[in-house]
Tab-separated table of C-alpha atoms in Angstrom:
chain	number	residue	atom	x	y	z
A	806	MET	CA	2.669	49.154	-67.445
A	807	SER	CA	2.888	52.097	-64.836
A	808	THR	CA	0.279	54.732	-65.452
A	809	GLU	CA	2.573	56.874	-62.794
A	810	THR	CA	3.797	59.917	-64.759
A	811	THR	CA	6.121	62.624	-64.185
A	812	ASP	CA	5.474	66.316	-64.788
A	813	ALA	CA	8.312	67.474	-67.239
A	814	THR	CA	8.589	71.079	-65.954
A	815	ASP	CA	9.481	69.852	-62.284
A	816	PRO	CA	13.202	70.837	-61.826
A	817	ALA	CA	13.392	68.350	-59.042
A	818	PRO	CA	12.210	64.762	-57.715
A	819	THR	CA	9.775	64.547	-55.031
A	820	GLY	CA	12.426	63.685	-52.465
A	821	ILE	CA	14.468	66.577	-52.729
A	822	ARG	CA	11.914	68.988	-52.510
A	823	ARG	CA	10.729	66.897	-49.554
A	824	ALA	CA	14.371	67.180	-47.853
A	825	ILE	CA	14.550	71.146	-48.943
A	826	ALA	CA	11.138	71.956	-47.119
A	827	GLY	CA	11.825	69.805	-43.782
A	828	ILE	CA	15.319	71.740	-43.423
A	829	VAL	CA	14.012	75.225	-44.598
A	830	GLY	CA	11.162	74.311	-41.498
A	831	VAL	CA	13.978	73.622	-38.743
A	832	GLN	CA	16.061	77.099	-39.808
A	833	VAL	CA	12.352	79.012	-39.528
A	834	ALA	CA	11.823	76.656	-35.806
A	835	ILE	CA	15.077	77.955	-34.724
A	836	ALA	CA	14.657	81.415	-35.660
A	837	ALA	CA	11.792	81.527	-33.842
A	838	ALA	CA	13.291	79.639	-31.090
A	839	LEU	CA	16.114	82.599	-31.141
A	840	LEU	CA	13.460	85.282	-31.469
A	841	ILE	CA	11.419	83.956	-27.839
A	842	THR	CA	14.602	84.072	-26.190
A	843	ASP	CA	15.623	87.352	-26.773
A	844	LEU	CA	12.691	88.652	-26.326
A	845	ALA	CA	12.119	87.088	-23.269
A	846	GLY	CA	13.949	89.402	-20.822
A	847	SER	CA	11.350	92.452	-22.013
A	848	LEU	CA	8.163	90.426	-21.683
A	849	PRO	CA	6.193	90.538	-18.417
A	850	ARG	CA	6.881	87.396	-16.311
A	851	ILE	CA	5.418	85.338	-13.088
A	852	ASP	CA	7.332	85.525	-10.240
A	853	PRO	CA	8.917	82.011	-9.766
A	854	LEU	CA	8.761	82.131	-6.082
A	855	THR	CA	5.126	81.970	-6.239
A	856	ARG	CA	5.742	78.703	-7.741
A	857	GLN	CA	5.775	75.326	-5.751
A	858	SER	CA	9.320	74.182	-6.798
A	859	PRO	CA	9.744	70.309	-8.133
A	860	SER	CA	12.788	69.528	-7.814
A	861	GLY	CA	12.728	67.891	-3.826
A	862	PRO	CA	13.802	70.356	-0.416
A	863	SER	CA	17.093	70.637	-1.442
A	864	THR	CA	16.158	73.663	-4.402
A	865	ARG	CA	13.747	76.324	-4.827
A	866	PRO	CA	12.520	78.611	-7.692
A	867	TYR	CA	15.000	81.435	-7.916
A	868	SER	CA	14.949	84.762	-8.665
A	869	PRO	CA	17.706	87.501	-8.715
A	870	ASP	CA	16.148	90.093	-6.781
A	871	ARG	CA	14.369	87.984	-3.945
A	872	ALA	CA	14.905	85.403	-1.459
A	873	PRO	CA	13.327	81.932	-1.664
A	874	SER	CA	11.340	80.732	0.044
A	875	THR	CA	12.246	77.667	2.682
A	876	LEU	CA	9.381	75.451	1.458
A	877	PRO	CA	6.820	76.119	-0.352
A	878	GLY	CA	4.184	78.814	1.627
A	879	GLU	CA	6.403	78.314	4.645
A	880	ARG	CA	7.923	82.117	4.146
A	881	PRO	CA	6.129	85.236	2.360
A	882	VAL	CA	8.117	86.122	-0.440
A	883	THR	CA	10.484	89.662	0.268
A	884	GLY	CA	10.700	92.539	-1.497
A	885	PRO	CA	12.831	93.437	-3.702
A	886	MET	CA	16.760	94.243	-3.189
A	887	PRO	CA	18.876	96.817	-3.577
A	888	GLU	CA	19.657	96.663	-6.950
A	889	ARG	CA	23.469	97.113	-6.138
A	890	LEU	CA	25.384	96.304	-2.736
A	891	GLU	CA	25.217	98.848	-0.452
A	892	VAL	CA	27.471	99.251	2.547
A	893	SER	CA	26.833	99.569	6.480
A	894	ALA	CA	29.005	99.665	8.677
A	895	ASP	CA	28.927	98.167	12.860
A	896	GLY	CA	32.215	98.809	14.644
A	897	PRO	CA	34.760	96.142	12.682
A	898	THR	CA	31.664	94.758	10.525
A	899	LEU	CA	31.118	95.717	7.468
A	900	THR	CA	27.495	94.515	5.861
A	901	LEU	CA	26.953	94.119	1.943
A	902	THR	CA	23.500	94.310	1.627
A	903	GLY	CA	22.032	93.929	-2.346
A	904	GLN	CA	22.677	92.134	-5.666
A	905	ILE	CA	25.785	92.392	-6.761
A	906	ALA	CA	26.335	95.065	-9.314
A	907	PRO	CA	28.926	95.274	-12.503
A	908	GLY	CA	31.377	97.718	-10.620
A	909	ASP	CA	30.386	96.426	-7.292
A	910	GLY	CA	34.174	94.838	-7.009
A	911	ALA	CA	35.729	98.231	-7.830
A	912	ARG	CA	33.502	100.087	-5.542
A	913	ILE	CA	33.628	97.889	-2.717
A	914	GLY	CA	37.870	97.667	-3.192
A	915	ASP	CA	37.717	101.566	-2.923
A	916	GLU	CA	35.497	101.302	0.000
A	917	LEU	CA	37.796	98.840	1.820
A	918	ARG	CA	41.339	100.923	1.046
A	919	THR	CA	39.308	103.926	2.101
A	920	ARG	CA	38.879	102.804	5.817
A	921	ALA	CA	41.818	101.312	5.800
A	922	GLY	CA	43.574	104.460	5.004
A	923	ALA	CA	41.837	106.146	7.738
A	924	GLY	CA	42.673	103.641	10.166
A	925	GLN	CA	39.023	101.918	10.482
A	926	THR	CA	39.605	98.008	10.380
A	927	VAL	CA	37.164	95.637	9.456
A	928	ALA	CA	37.613	92.232	10.828
A	929	THR	CA	34.232	90.434	9.264
A	930	ILE	CA	31.989	90.928	6.131
A	931	ARG	CA	28.162	90.115	6.711
A	932	LEU	CA	26.608	89.424	3.067
A	933	ASP	CA	22.865	89.377	2.491
A	934	SER	CA	22.751	89.262	-1.320
A	935	PRO	CA	20.526	87.192	-3.855
A	936	GLY	CA	23.980	87.491	-6.002
A	937	GLY	CA	24.247	89.061	-9.689
A	938	SER	CA	27.622	89.867	-11.140
A	939	VAL	CA	30.198	86.556	-10.700
A	940	SER	CA	33.267	88.552	-12.021
A	941	ASP	CA	32.313	91.078	-9.755
A	942	ALA	CA	31.739	88.175	-7.044
A	943	LEU	CA	35.481	86.830	-7.352
A	944	GLU	CA	36.986	90.606	-7.351
A	945	ILE	CA	35.918	91.291	-4.236
A	946	GLY	CA	36.487	87.497	-2.581
A	947	GLU	CA	40.318	87.522	-3.390
A	948	LEU	CA	39.701	91.601	-2.083
A	949	ILE	CA	38.355	90.043	1.385
A	950	ARG	CA	41.231	87.418	1.497
A	951	GLY	CA	43.820	89.818	0.541
A	952	SER	CA	43.006	91.461	3.399
A	953	GLY	CA	42.850	88.890	6.061
A	954	ILE	CA	38.890	89.639	6.381
A	955	ASP	CA	36.707	87.288	7.482
A	956	THR	CA	32.667	86.188	6.388
A	957	GLU	CA	29.678	85.984	8.015
A	958	ILE	CA	26.428	84.671	6.990
A	959	ALA	CA	24.151	86.058	9.596
A	960	ALA	CA	20.536	84.527	10.781
A	961	ASN	CA	17.701	84.457	8.308
A	962	ALA	CA	20.422	86.181	5.397
A	963	ILE	CA	20.732	84.790	2.306
A	964	CYS	CA	24.072	84.160	0.325
A	965	LEU	CA	23.184	82.569	-3.520
A	966	SER	CA	24.299	82.360	-6.593
A	967	ALA	CA	27.237	84.371	-6.932
A	968	CYS	CA	27.112	85.926	-3.419
A	969	PRO	CA	28.793	82.239	-2.830
A	970	TYR	CA	32.686	83.634	-4.287
A	971	ILE	CA	32.429	86.324	-2.143
A	972	LEU	CA	32.229	84.099	1.222
A	973	ALA	CA	34.175	82.111	0.024
A	974	GLY	CA	37.043	84.472	0.345
A	975	GLY	CA	36.943	85.026	3.837
A	976	VAL	CA	39.536	83.679	5.755
A	977	GLU	CA	37.219	82.187	8.796
A	978	ARG	CA	33.799	81.517	7.043
A	979	THR	CA	30.707	81.287	9.088
A	980	VAL	CA	26.868	80.585	8.484
A	981	ALA	CA	24.093	80.821	10.864
A	982	SER	CA	21.934	77.819	11.162
A	983	SER	CA	19.388	79.894	9.893
A	984	GLY	CA	21.455	81.760	7.076
A	985	ARG	CA	20.785	80.321	3.204
A	986	VAL	CA	23.721	79.505	0.796
A	987	GLY	CA	22.427	78.878	-2.874
A	988	VAL	CA	24.630	78.032	-5.950
A	989	HIS	CA	23.266	77.019	-9.774
A	990	GLN	CA	24.496	77.680	-12.892
A	991	HIS	CA	25.283	81.088	-14.646
A	992	TYR	CA	24.711	82.686	-17.046
A	993	PHE	CA	28.713	83.725	-18.596
A	994	GLY	CA	27.110	86.693	-20.967
A	995	GLU	CA	24.489	86.627	-23.884
A	996	SER	CA	24.964	84.231	-25.941
A	997	THR	CA	21.445	84.007	-27.887
A	998	ILE	CA	23.248	85.807	-30.965
A	999	LEU	CA	26.388	84.362	-30.622
A	1000	PRO	CA	27.692	80.856	-32.920
A	1001	ALA	CA	27.019	78.343	-30.618
A	1002	PHE	CA	30.784	77.071	-30.320
A	1003	ILE	CA	31.299	80.831	-29.419
A	1004	ALA	CA	29.310	80.377	-26.280
A	1005	VAL	CA	29.541	77.063	-25.647
A	1006	GLU	CA	33.683	78.635	-25.465
A	1007	ASP	CA	32.086	81.200	-22.802
A	1008	ILE	CA	31.033	78.822	-20.547
A	1009	GLN	CA	34.015	76.620	-19.879
A	1010	ARG	CA	36.236	79.831	-19.746
A	1011	GLY	CA	33.919	80.968	-17.014
A	1012	GLN	CA	33.328	78.276	-15.222
A	1013	ALA	CA	37.071	77.300	-15.274
A	1014	GLU	CA	37.957	80.796	-13.649
A	1015	VAL	CA	35.556	79.993	-11.127
A	1016	MET	CA	37.232	76.709	-10.396
A	1017	ALA	CA	40.665	78.503	-10.258
A	1018	TYR	CA	39.266	81.008	-7.654
A	1019	LEU	CA	37.550	77.698	-5.738
A	1020	THR	CA	40.847	76.405	-5.761
A	1021	ARG	CA	42.512	79.390	-4.782
A	1022	MET	CA	40.474	79.931	-1.874
A	1023	GLY	CA	40.791	76.341	-0.639
A	1024	ILE	CA	37.005	75.683	-1.266
A	1025	GLY	CA	35.878	71.706	-2.358
A	1026	LEU	CA	35.193	71.723	-5.585
A	1027	GLY	CA	32.323	69.625	-5.332
A	1028	ILE	CA	30.117	72.388	-5.109
A	1029	MET	CA	30.091	73.016	-8.489
A	1030	GLU	CA	28.310	69.201	-8.980
A	1031	HIS	CA	25.681	71.060	-7.166
A	1032	ALA	CA	25.572	74.473	-9.005
A	1033	MET	CA	26.278	72.469	-12.439
A	1034	ARG	CA	23.156	70.626	-11.942
A	1035	THR	CA	20.970	73.202	-10.836
A	1036	PRO	CA	18.782	75.394	-14.183
A	1037	PRO	CA	19.445	79.017	-13.922
A	1038	ASP	CA	16.175	79.597	-12.963
A	1039	GLN	CA	16.748	77.755	-9.405
A	1040	ILE	CA	18.620	77.792	-6.877
A	1041	TYR	CA	20.227	74.742	-4.814
A	1042	LEU	CA	20.480	75.374	-1.205
A	1043	LEU	CA	23.185	74.065	0.791
A	1044	SER	CA	22.883	71.724	4.163
A	1045	GLN	CA	25.473	72.947	7.179
A	1046	GLU	CA	26.999	69.264	6.610
A	1047	GLU	CA	27.395	70.522	2.658
A	1048	LEU	CA	28.813	73.862	3.489
A	1049	SER	CA	31.151	71.855	6.362
A	1050	GLU	CA	32.049	69.110	3.648
A	1051	TYR	CA	33.239	72.194	0.794
A	1052	ASP	CA	34.757	74.212	3.397
A	1053	MET	CA	32.393	76.708	2.808
A	1054	VAL	CA	32.903	77.209	5.985
A	1055	THR	CA	35.512	77.089	8.849
A	1056	ALA	CA	33.190	77.546	12.367
A	1057	ALA	CA	29.773	75.284	13.033
A	1058	GLN	CA	26.977	77.604	14.378
């Protein structure tokens, strides 16, 4: 006969207690992960450009305010770029330099309309940007295409993250052999405090908008495979062959 006894005051069998404890543990872990994610933006970070890239010759660590090194140790890290697009003019060419900030779409639109009203022709827009606001980049790209303007990435300039959408807006698009164009996954709004299904819907909606835009601009959607395979803290640098394959350029340099 078994001598095992059960405490009559215990309201739940051992198995149920263990299951409840496990569920509570998972909930605590999820809460901790969300808290860490929410606080990450306010914590000091090591500049990812000082880390060696683990993903092969086409992928680099990415920081939204700096240019990536060509290969680890090959090019020194640049200083921070302007926090919003700065406009400079050289005859019929405008150069946009810096991060793409919210509101830059409307601001660049005003700039183009002002110059058109003054009879100042803008034939080409040169880009040197690490990226930024996706929606503003799409807005600027639409303005460029609607105005019949060409786009260009000059020697040693960069066009990363959201910037290639501006490049795609050009009627004629050129990239110097030493210019760099890079893509990766985007953040489509904050998702750490939203239910998972809402976050997924936001991402899908944003990606659909980007793909529809690229289709209108005549860009091969194969470029999105590289973007979707590359996490936000990395950047995939497109080769000259890939730029031609996806029609990101219309003329070889």
